[in-house]
PDB file of C-alpha atoms in Angstrom:
ATOM      1  CA  UNK A   9       0.066  -0.056  -0.055  1.00  0.00           C
ATOM      2  CA  UNK A  10       1.288   3.547  -0.939  1.00  0.00           C
ATOM      3  CA  UNK A  11       2.027   6.313   1.308  1.00  0.00           C
ATOM      4  CA  UNK A  12      -0.807   8.334  -0.205  1.00  0.00           C
ATOM      5  CA  UNK A  13      -3.610   5.425   0.635  1.00  0.00           C
ATOM      6  CA  UNK A  14      -2.166   4.900   3.875  1.00  0.00           C
ATOM      7  CA  UNK A  15      -2.381   8.670   4.862  1.00  0.00           C
ATOM      8  CA  UNK A  16      -5.773   8.836   3.749  1.00  0.00           C
ATOM      9  CA  UNK A  17      -7.076   5.613   5.625  1.00  0.00           C
ATOM     10  CA  UNK A  18      -5.117   7.154   8.472  1.00  0.00           C
ATOM     11  CA  UNK A  19      -7.164  10.479   8.124  1.00  0.00           C
ATOM     12  CA  UNK A  20     -10.506   8.659   7.699  1.00  0.00           C
ATOM     13  CA  UNK A  21     -10.028   6.591  10.562  1.00  0.00           C
ATOM     14  CA  UNK A  22      -9.282   9.664  12.721  1.00  0.00           C
ATOM     15  CA  UNK A  23     -12.824  11.266  11.775  1.00  0.00           C
ATOM     16  CA  UNK A  24     -15.463  11.293  14.207  1.00  0.00           C
ATOM     17  CA  UNK A  25     -16.742   7.459  14.457  1.00  0.00           C
ATOM     18  CA  UNK A  26     -20.231   7.846  14.168  1.00  0.00           C
ATOM     19  CA  UNK A  27     -20.386  10.610  11.765  1.00  0.00           C
ATOM     20  CA  UNK A  28     -18.068   8.728   9.824  1.00  0.00           C
ATOM     21  CA  UNK A  29     -20.313   5.564  10.146  1.00  0.00           C
ATOM     22  CA  UNK A  30     -23.144   7.109   8.836  1.00  0.00           C
ATOM     23  CA  UNK A  31     -21.853   9.225   6.077  1.00  0.00           C
ATOM     24  CA  UNK A  32     -20.068   5.843   4.806  1.00  0.00           C
ATOM     25  CA  UNK A  33     -23.299   4.105   4.867  1.00  0.00           C
ATOM     26  CA  UNK A  34     -25.313   6.563   2.944  1.00  0.00           C
ATOM     27  CA  UNK A  35     -23.036   6.835  -0.024  1.00  0.00           C
ATOM     28  CA  UNK A  36     -22.030   3.019  -0.162  1.00  0.00           C
ATOM     29  CA  UNK A  37     -26.085   2.296   0.250  1.00  0.00           C
ATOM     30  CA  UNK A  38     -27.259   5.152  -2.070  1.00  0.00           C
ATOM     31  CA  UNK A  39     -24.647   4.596  -5.177  1.00  0.00           C
ATOM     32  CA  UNK A  40     -26.191   1.369  -6.385  1.00  0.00           C
ATOM     33  CA  UNK A  41     -29.841   2.277  -5.395  1.00  0.00           C
ATOM     34  CA  UNK A  42     -29.550   5.030  -7.780  1.00  0.00           C
ATOM     35  CA  UNK A  43     -27.734   3.457 -10.186  1.00  0.00           C
ATOM     36  CA  UNK A  44     -29.889   0.523 -10.238  1.00  0.00           C
ATOM     37  CA  UNK A  45     -27.886  -2.330  -9.111  1.00  0.00           C
ATOM     38  CA  UNK A  46     -30.020  -2.650  -5.558  1.00  0.00           C
ATOM     39  CA  UNK A  47     -33.957  -2.277  -5.632  1.00  0.00           C
ATOM     40  CA  UNK A  48     -34.700   0.559  -3.452  1.00  0.00           C
ATOM     41  CA  UNK A  49     -38.127  -0.723  -2.178  1.00  0.00           C
ATOM     42  CA  UNK A  50     -35.950  -3.321  -0.268  1.00  0.00           C
ATOM     43  CA  UNK A  51     -34.764   0.081   2.135  1.00  0.00           C
ATOM     44  CA  UNK A  52     -37.839   2.204   2.083  1.00  0.00           C
ATOM     45  CA  UNK A  53     -40.015   2.401   5.838  1.00  0.00           C
ATOM     46  CA  UNK A  54     -43.510   1.678   5.919  1.00  0.00           C
ATOM     47  CA  UNK A  55     -45.158   0.057   9.185  1.00  0.00           C
ATOM     48  CA  UNK A  56     -46.783  -3.078   6.951  1.00  0.00           C
ATOM     49  CA  UNK A  57     -43.199  -4.461   6.661  1.00  0.00           C
ATOM     50  CA  UNK A  58     -42.477  -4.398  10.678  1.00  0.00           C
ATOM     51  CA  UNK A  59     -45.704  -6.499  10.971  1.00  0.00           C
ATOM     52  CA  UNK A  60     -44.436  -9.056   8.914  1.00  0.00           C
ATOM     53  CA  UNK A  61     -42.711 -12.160  10.309  1.00  0.00           C
ATOM     54  CA  UNK A  62     -40.095 -11.865  10.506  1.00  0.00           C
ATOM     55  CA  UNK A  63     -40.646  -8.185  10.741  1.00  0.00           C
ATOM     56  CA  UNK A  64     -38.147  -6.271   8.598  1.00  0.00           C
ATOM     57  CA  UNK A  65     -36.458  -3.916  11.084  1.00  0.00           C
ATOM     58  CA  UNK A  66     -33.614  -3.091   9.092  1.00  0.00           C
ATOM     59  CA  UNK A  67     -35.448  -0.611   7.366  1.00  0.00           C
ATOM     60  CA  UNK A  68     -36.053   1.172  10.488  1.00  0.00           C
ATOM     61  CA  UNK A  69     -32.191   2.337   9.484  1.00  0.00           C
ATOM     62  CA  UNK A  70     -31.828   2.311   5.765  1.00  0.00           C
ATOM     63  CA  UNK A  71     -34.399   4.756   5.286  1.00  0.00           C
ATOM     64  CA  UNK A  72     -32.309   7.336   6.891  1.00  0.00           C
ATOM     65  CA  UNK A  73     -29.478   6.681   4.757  1.00  0.00           C
ATOM     66  CA  UNK A  74     -30.671   7.032   0.889  1.00  0.00           C
ATOM     67  CA  UNK A  75     -29.718  10.344  -0.377  1.00  0.00           C
ATOM     68  CA  UNK A  76     -31.223  12.285  -3.191  1.00  0.00           C
ATOM     69  CA  UNK A  77     -30.221  11.258  -6.637  1.00  0.00           C
ATOM     70  CA  UNK A  78     -27.780  13.006  -8.953  1.00  0.00           C
ATOM     71  CA  UNK A  79     -26.095  15.749  -6.992  1.00  0.00           C
ATOM     72  CA  UNK A  80     -28.034  14.780  -3.807  1.00  0.00           C
ATOM     73  CA  UNK A  81     -25.604  11.864  -3.456  1.00  0.00           C
ATOM     74  CA  UNK A  82     -22.525  14.563  -2.655  1.00  0.00           C
ATOM     75  CA  UNK A  83     -24.589  17.157  -0.673  1.00  0.00           C
ATOM     76  CA  UNK A  84     -26.898  14.766   1.147  1.00  0.00           C
ATOM     77  CA  UNK A  85     -23.633  13.097   2.405  1.00  0.00           C
ATOM     78  CA  UNK A  86     -21.592  15.857   2.548  1.00  0.00           C
ATOM     79  CA  UNK A  87     -24.483  17.885   4.847  1.00  0.00           C
ATOM     80  CA  UNK A  88     -25.176  14.411   6.862  1.00  0.00           C
ATOM     81  CA  UNK A  89     -21.369  14.391   7.674  1.00  0.00           C
ATOM     82  CA  UNK A  90     -20.958  18.357   8.072  1.00  0.00           C
ATOM     83  CA  UNK A  91     -23.581  18.712  11.007  1.00  0.00           C
ATOM     84  CA  UNK A  92     -23.153  15.354  12.561  1.00  0.00           C
ATOM     85  CA  UNK A  93     -19.701  16.004  12.998  1.00  0.00           C
ATOM     86  CA  UNK A  94     -19.953  19.432  14.663  1.00  0.00           C
ATOM     87  CA  UNK A  95     -22.460  17.669  17.128  1.00  0.00           C
ATOM     88  CA  UNK A  96     -20.231  14.677  17.426  1.00  0.00           C
ATOM     89  CA  UNK A  97     -16.886  16.581  18.132  1.00  0.00           C
ATOM     90  CA  UNK A  98     -17.536  20.204  19.335  1.00  0.00           C
ATOM     91  CA  UNK A  99     -21.205  20.626  20.665  1.00  0.00           C
ATOM     92  CA  UNK A 100     -21.127  21.401  24.502  1.00  0.00           C
ATOM     93  CA  UNK A 101     -24.574  19.483  24.990  1.00  0.00           C
ATOM     94  CA  UNK A 102     -23.049  16.445  23.524  1.00  0.00           C
ATOM     95  CA  UNK A 103     -20.329  15.130  25.426  1.00  0.00           C
ATOM     96  CA  UNK A 104     -20.308  11.437  25.274  1.00  0.00           C
ATOM     97  CA  UNK A 105     -20.718   9.184  22.259  1.00  0.00           C
ATOM     98  CA  UNK A 106     -24.115   7.869  23.700  1.00  0.00           C
ATOM     99  CA  UNK A 107     -25.509  11.317  23.842  1.00  0.00           C
ATOM    100  CA  UNK A 108     -24.953  11.534  20.286  1.00  0.00           C
ATOM    101  CA  UNK A 109     -26.173   7.522  19.484  1.00  0.00           C
ATOM    102  CA  UNK A 110     -29.594   8.662  21.837  1.00  0.00           C
ATOM    103  CA  UNK A 111     -30.141  11.936  20.226  1.00  0.00           C
ATOM    104  CA  UNK A 112     -29.994  10.088  16.865  1.00  0.00           C
ATOM    105  CA  UNK A 113     -32.385   7.316  18.376  1.00  0.00           C
ATOM    106  CA  UNK A 114     -34.699   9.930  19.289  1.00  0.00           C
ATOM    107  CA  UNK A 115     -34.791  12.184  16.567  1.00  0.00           C
ATOM    108  CA  UNK A 116     -35.170   9.138  13.715  1.00  0.00           C
ATOM    109  CA  UNK A 117     -38.247   7.690  16.194  1.00  0.00           C
ATOM    110  CA  UNK A 118     -40.257  11.097  16.129  1.00  0.00           C
ATOM    111  CA  UNK A 119     -39.606  11.735  12.690  1.00  0.00           C
ATOM    112  CA  UNK A 120     -41.028   7.976  11.965  1.00  0.00           C
ATOM    113  CA  UNK A 121     -43.991   8.463  14.424  1.00  0.00           C
ATOM    114  CA  UNK A 122     -45.219  11.869  12.893  1.00  0.00           C
ATOM    115  CA  UNK A 123     -44.638  10.531   9.384  1.00  0.00           C
ATOM    116  CA  UNK A 124     -47.137   7.624  10.458  1.00  0.00           C
ATOM    117  CA  UNK A 125     -49.724  10.270  11.822  1.00  0.00           C
ATOM    118  CA  UNK A 126     -49.588  12.226   8.799  1.00  0.00           C
ATOM    119  CA  UNK A 127     -50.019   9.338   6.569  1.00  0.00           C
ATOM    120  CA  UNK A 128     -53.203   8.635   8.753  1.00  0.00           C
ATOM    121  CA  UNK A 129     -54.625  11.928   9.066  1.00  0.00           C
ATOM    122  CA  UNK A 130     -53.550  13.878   5.794  1.00  0.00           C
ATOM    123  CA  UNK A 131     -52.833  10.922   3.527  1.00  0.00           C
ATOM    124  CA  UNK A 132     -49.126  12.218   3.285  1.00  0.00           C
ATOM    125  CA  UNK A 133     -46.241   9.944   3.714  1.00  0.00           C
ATOM    126  CA  UNK A 134     -42.705   9.343   3.217  1.00  0.00           C
ATOM    127  CA  UNK A 135     -40.570   6.205   2.583  1.00  0.00           C
ATOM    128  CA  UNK A 136     -37.266   7.653   2.669  1.00  0.00           C
ATOM    129  CA  UNK A 137     -36.721  10.435   6.123  1.00  0.00           C
ATOM    130  CA  UNK A 138     -32.486  11.353   5.226  1.00  0.00           C
ATOM    131  CA  UNK A 139     -33.686  15.331   4.544  1.00  0.00           C
ATOM    132  CA  UNK A 140     -35.883  15.315   7.779  1.00  0.00           C
ATOM    133  CA  UNK A 141     -32.755  13.881   9.652  1.00  0.00           C
ATOM    134  CA  UNK A 142     -30.218  16.452   8.364  1.00  0.00           C
ATOM    135  CA  UNK A 143     -32.818  19.537   8.871  1.00  0.00           C
ATOM    136  CA  UNK A 144     -32.840  18.249  12.283  1.00  0.00           C
ATOM    137  CA  UNK A 145     -29.279  18.049  12.561  1.00  0.00           C
ATOM    138  CA  UNK A 146     -28.775  21.522  11.390  1.00  0.00           C
ATOM    139  CA  UNK A 147     -31.340  22.937  13.570  1.00  0.00           C
ATOM    140  CA  UNK A 148     -29.732  21.282  16.489  1.00  0.00           C
ATOM    141  CA  UNK A 149     -26.221  22.780  15.397  1.00  0.00           C
ATOM    142  CA  UNK A 150     -27.232  26.391  14.703  1.00  0.00           C
ATOM    143  CA  UNK A 151     -29.329  26.925  18.074  1.00  0.00           C
ATOM    144  CA  UNK A 152     -26.360  27.313  19.849  1.00  0.00           C
ATOM    145  CA  UNK A 153     -24.784  29.546  17.100  1.00  0.00           C
ATOM    146  CA  UNK A 154     -26.800  32.292  17.917  1.00  0.00           C
ATOM    147  CA  UNK A 155     -25.235  35.644  17.161  1.00  0.00           C
ATOM    148  CA  UNK A 156     -22.742  33.981  14.786  1.00  0.00           C
ATOM    149  CA  UNK A 157     -22.852  34.555  10.850  1.00  0.00           C
ATOM    150  CA  UNK A 158     -22.842  31.385   8.509  1.00  0.00           C
ATOM    151  CA  UNK A 159     -22.500  31.086   5.083  1.00  0.00           C
ATOM    152  CA  UNK A 160     -25.515  29.413   3.066  1.00  0.00           C
ATOM    153  CA  UNK A 161     -24.300  28.985  -0.890  1.00  0.00           C
ATOM    154  CA  UNK A 162     -23.446  32.601  -1.898  1.00  0.00           C
ATOM    155  CA  UNK A 163     -24.941  34.549   0.943  1.00  0.00           C
ATOM    156  CA  UNK A 164     -24.138  35.138   4.415  1.00  0.00           C
ATOM    157  CA  UNK A 165     -26.926  34.976   7.048  1.00  0.00           C
ATOM    158  CA  UNK A 166     -27.490  34.528  10.795  1.00  0.00           C
ATOM    159  CA  UNK A 167     -26.732  30.966  11.745  1.00  0.00           C
ATOM    160  CA  UNK A 168     -30.102  30.078  13.436  1.00  0.00           C
ATOM    161  CA  UNK A 169     -31.939  30.770   9.996  1.00  0.00           C
ATOM    162  CA  UNK A 170     -30.143  27.992   8.049  1.00  0.00           C
ATOM    163  CA  UNK A 171     -32.455  25.245   8.731  1.00  0.00           C
ATOM    164  CA  UNK A 172     -35.344  27.698   7.141  1.00  0.00           C
ATOM    165  CA  UNK A 173     -33.441  28.639   4.460  1.00  0.00           C
ATOM    166  CA  UNK A 174     -32.966  24.895   3.679  1.00  0.00           C
ATOM    167  CA  UNK A 175     -36.452  24.534   3.835  1.00  0.00           C
ATOM    168  CA  UNK A 176     -37.140  27.294   1.500  1.00  0.00           C
ATOM    169  CA  UNK A 177     -34.416  26.280  -1.216  1.00  0.00           C
ATOM    170  CA  UNK A 178     -36.051  22.245  -1.186  1.00  0.00           C
ATOM    171  CA  UNK A 179     -39.370  23.817  -1.282  1.00  0.00           C
ATOM    172  CA  UNK A 180     -38.768  25.540  -4.472  1.00  0.00           C
ATOM    173  CA  UNK A 181     -36.672  23.246  -6.177  1.00  0.00           C
ATOM    174  CA  UNK A 182     -38.393  19.667  -4.885  1.00  0.00           C
ATOM    175  CA  UNK A 183     -41.944  20.719  -3.693  1.00  0.00           C
ATOM    176  CA  UNK A 184     -44.070  20.667  -1.267  1.00  0.00           C
ATOM    177  CA  UNK A 185     -43.415  16.596   0.033  1.00  0.00           C
ATOM    178  CA  UNK A 186     -40.096  17.579   0.577  1.00  0.00           C
ATOM    179  CA  UNK A 187     -41.054  20.677   2.832  1.00  0.00           C
ATOM    180  CA  UNK A 188     -43.423  17.996   5.019  1.00  0.00           C
ATOM    181  CA  UNK A 189     -40.502  15.933   5.415  1.00  0.00           C
ATOM    182  CA  UNK A 190     -38.288  18.615   6.836  1.00  0.00           C
ATOM    183  CA  UNK A 191     -40.910  20.181   8.708  1.00  0.00           C
ATOM    184  CA  UNK A 192     -41.050  16.625  10.346  1.00  0.00           C
ATOM    185  CA  UNK A 193     -37.227  16.752  11.022  1.00  0.00           C
ATOM    186  CA  UNK A 194     -37.704  20.376  12.472  1.00  0.00           C
ATOM    187  CA  UNK A 195     -40.446  19.488  14.933  1.00  0.00           C
ATOM    188  CA  UNK A 196     -38.677  16.332  16.279  1.00  0.00           C
ATOM    189  CA  UNK A 197     -35.161  18.356  16.511  1.00  0.00           C
ATOM    190  CA  UNK A 198     -37.181  21.370  18.546  1.00  0.00           C
ATOM    191  CA  UNK A 199     -38.826  18.495  20.807  1.00  0.00           C
ATOM    192  CA  UNK A 200     -35.632  17.533  21.740  1.00  0.00           C
ATOM    193  CA  UNK A 201     -34.471  20.706  22.507  1.00  0.00           C
ATOM    194  CA  UNK A 202     -37.168  21.824  24.597  1.00  0.00           C
ATOM    195  CA  UNK A 203     -37.151  18.519  26.731  1.00  0.00           C
ATOM    196  CA  UNK A 204     -33.602  18.623  27.470  1.00  0.00           C
ATOM    197  CA  UNK A 205     -32.692  22.647  27.155  1.00  0.00           C
ATOM    198  CA  UNK A 206     -35.702  24.897  27.360  1.00  0.00           C
ATOM    199  CA  UNK A 207     -37.616  23.135  29.867  1.00  0.00           C
ATOM    200  CA  UNK A 208     -34.788  22.581  32.763  1.00  0.00           C
ATOM    201  CA  UNK A 209     -33.223  26.224  31.943  1.00  0.00           C
ATOM    202  CA  UNK A 210     -36.406  28.161  31.381  1.00  0.00           C
ATOM    203  CA  UNK A 211     -39.397  26.277  33.160  1.00  0.00           C
ATOM    204  CA  UNK A 212     -37.379  25.135  36.147  1.00  0.00           C
ATOM    205  CA  UNK A 213     -37.760  21.568  35.616  1.00  0.00           C
ATOM    206  CA  UNK A 214     -35.217  18.769  34.948  1.00  0.00           C
ATOM    207  CA  UNK A 215     -33.851  17.292  31.891  1.00  0.00           C
ATOM    208  CA  UNK A 216     -36.887  15.167  30.672  1.00  0.00           C
ATOM    209  CA  UNK A 217     -35.079  12.937  28.178  1.00  0.00           C
ATOM    210  CA  UNK A 218     -31.466  11.771  29.655  1.00  0.00           C
ATOM    211  CA  UNK A 219     -29.557   9.192  27.751  1.00  0.00           C
ATOM    212  CA  UNK A 220     -30.107   6.043  29.281  1.00  0.00           C
ATOM    213  CA  UNK A 221     -27.653   4.022  31.051  1.00  0.00           C
ATOM    214  CA  UNK A 222     -27.692   1.281  28.583  1.00  0.00           C
ATOM    215  CA  UNK A 223     -26.707   3.185  25.823  1.00  0.00           C
ATOM    216  CA  UNK A 224     -23.359   3.719  27.663  1.00  0.00           C
ATOM    217  CA  UNK A 225     -22.798  -0.419  27.096  1.00  0.00           C
ATOM    218  CA  UNK A 226     -24.216  -0.391  23.961  1.00  0.00           C
ATOM    219  CA  UNK A 227     -21.281   2.474  22.341  1.00  0.00           C
ATOM    220  CA  UNK A 228     -18.182   1.351  24.345  1.00  0.00           C
ATOM    221  CA  UNK A 229     -15.870  -0.865  23.042  1.00  0.00           C
ATOM    222  CA  UNK A 230     -14.505  -3.705  25.045  1.00  0.00           C
ATOM    223  CA  UNK A 231     -11.215  -3.448  26.239  1.00  0.00           C
ATOM    224  CA  UNK A 232     -10.563  -7.291  26.991  1.00  0.00           C
ATOM    225  CA  UNK A 233     -10.656  -9.523  23.684  1.00  0.00           C
ATOM    226  CA  UNK A 234     -10.649 -13.295  24.188  1.00  0.00           C
ATOM    227  CA  UNK A 235      -8.287 -15.051  22.029  1.00  0.00           C
ATOM    228  CA  UNK A 236      -7.500 -18.717  21.344  1.00  0.00           C
ATOM    229  CA  UNK A 237      -3.694 -17.731  21.981  1.00  0.00           C
ATOM    230  CA  UNK A 238      -4.357 -15.092  24.903  1.00  0.00           C
ATOM    231  CA  UNK A 239      -6.386 -12.015  25.934  1.00  0.00           C
ATOM    232  CA  UNK A 240      -5.546  -8.663  24.353  1.00  0.00           C
ATOM    233  CA  UNK A 241      -6.670  -5.431  26.236  1.00  0.00           C
ATOM    234  CA  UNK A 242      -7.487  -2.369  24.504  1.00  0.00           C
ATOM    235  CA  UNK A 243      -5.818   0.913  25.626  1.00  0.00           C
ATOM    236  CA  UNK A 244      -8.263   3.164  27.645  1.00  0.00           C
ATOM    237  CA  UNK A 245      -9.374   5.425  25.067  1.00  0.00           C
ATOM    238  CA  UNK A 246      -9.615   9.259  26.239  1.00  0.00           C
ATOM    239  CA  UNK A 247     -13.726   9.178  26.461  1.00  0.00           C
ATOM    240  CA  UNK A 248     -13.569   6.595  28.937  1.00  0.00           C
ATOM    241  CA  UNK A 249     -10.530   8.096  30.870  1.00  0.00           C
ATOM    242  CA  UNK A 250     -12.591  11.310  31.399  1.00  0.00           C
ATOM    243  CA  UNK A 251     -15.568   8.830  32.528  1.00  0.00           C
ATOM    244  CA  UNK A 252     -13.765   7.394  34.846  1.00  0.00           C
ATOM    245  CA  UNK A 253     -12.326  10.358  36.411  1.00  0.00           C
ATOM    246  CA  UNK A 254     -15.902  11.776  36.832  1.00  0.00           C
ATOM    247  CA  UNK A 255     -17.290   8.182  38.511  1.00  0.00           C
ATOM    248  CA  UNK A 256     -14.233   7.989  40.943  1.00  0.00           C
ATOM    249  CA  UNK A 257     -13.434  11.420  41.548  1.00  0.00           C
ATOM    250  CA  UNK A 258     -10.103  11.164  40.200  1.00  0.00           C
ATOM    251  CA  UNK A 259      -8.641  14.034  38.121  1.00  0.00           C
ATOM    252  CA  UNK A 260      -5.655  14.410  35.699  1.00  0.00           C
ATOM    253  CA  UNK A 261      -3.473  17.276  36.951  1.00  0.00           C
ATOM    254  CA  UNK A 262      -0.086  18.057  38.634  1.00  0.00           C
ATOM    255  CA  UNK A 263       0.046  15.525  41.419  1.00  0.00           C
ATOM    256  CA  UNK A 264       1.488  11.924  40.656  1.00  0.00           C
ATOM    257  CA  UNK A 265      -0.548   9.001  40.202  1.00  0.00           C
ATOM    258  CA  UNK A 266      -0.172   7.535  43.619  1.00  0.00           C
ATOM    259  CA  UNK A 267      -1.373  10.613  45.427  1.00  0.00           C
ATOM    260  CA  UNK A 268      -4.753  10.555  42.938  1.00  0.00           C
ATOM    261  CA  UNK A 269      -5.561   7.033  44.779  1.00  0.00           C
ATOM    262  CA  UNK A 270      -5.587   8.440  48.441  1.00  0.00           C
ATOM    263  CA  UNK A 271      -9.126   9.221  48.463  1.00  0.00           C
ATOM    264  CA  UNK A 272     -10.618  12.806  49.363  1.00  0.00           C
ATOM    265  CA  UNK A 273      -8.309  14.774  51.586  1.00  0.00           C
ATOM    266  CA  UNK A 274      -9.212  16.279  55.095  1.00  0.00           C
ATOM    267  CA  UNK A 275      -8.555  20.150  55.956  1.00  0.00           C
ATOM    268  CA  UNK A 276      -6.089  20.624  58.494  1.00  0.00           C
ATOM    269  CA  UNK A 277      -6.817  23.130  61.032  1.00  0.00           C
TER     270      UNK A 277
END
């Protein structure tokens, strides 16, 4: 393998893992679908498929991974990675991977339930939901960027208006059906924001949507690997180190490691 290929692989594996995985899955699944190599009907979502035996549960995931055709292959994948990586790598409200995973599960679930309700009441339904997810990601990212400016194609706008400009542009070029899907994403993101930030900060309540404890076990990589010729230990990651410090009370700092294990200090005098 050449040095250039090795550098590209190294750069790829250094990307935020959840964003990297979803963007790769989206482009890998969408390319054969749009080129006619895979049947798109295998990946759409409809409640009918969940009631079959066995239930086709993969559709709950694949329906969020199909991009638009043509330039949508590039732009949708880019926007998915761009906004999700900002949440995963630098958003102050998502300090752990399990927080990001729980956010994605909640947003996706609300979009699916909202779409199902609209399909019953208004006979309006969608089968692919990536555009709604991207709009939700953009809303979550830009809510903490108030007062900042963002570039939207060729114009500069207040950052918090980015999701609404995306909705307007897609409505002009793709029609009202896309607008309904993005409104579902906007509703899901606003509901998450209300339950986790607005209500605790301004309503005097508590976080109504905390990350469940089982999510930590799902996203953590086991450190011990049993092999035929012995046992291998994975080095602790930076995230696990921070989590251990928060749990045990130990902290990194100028004190030697032996001092940090002495427990809580007592004030003299």
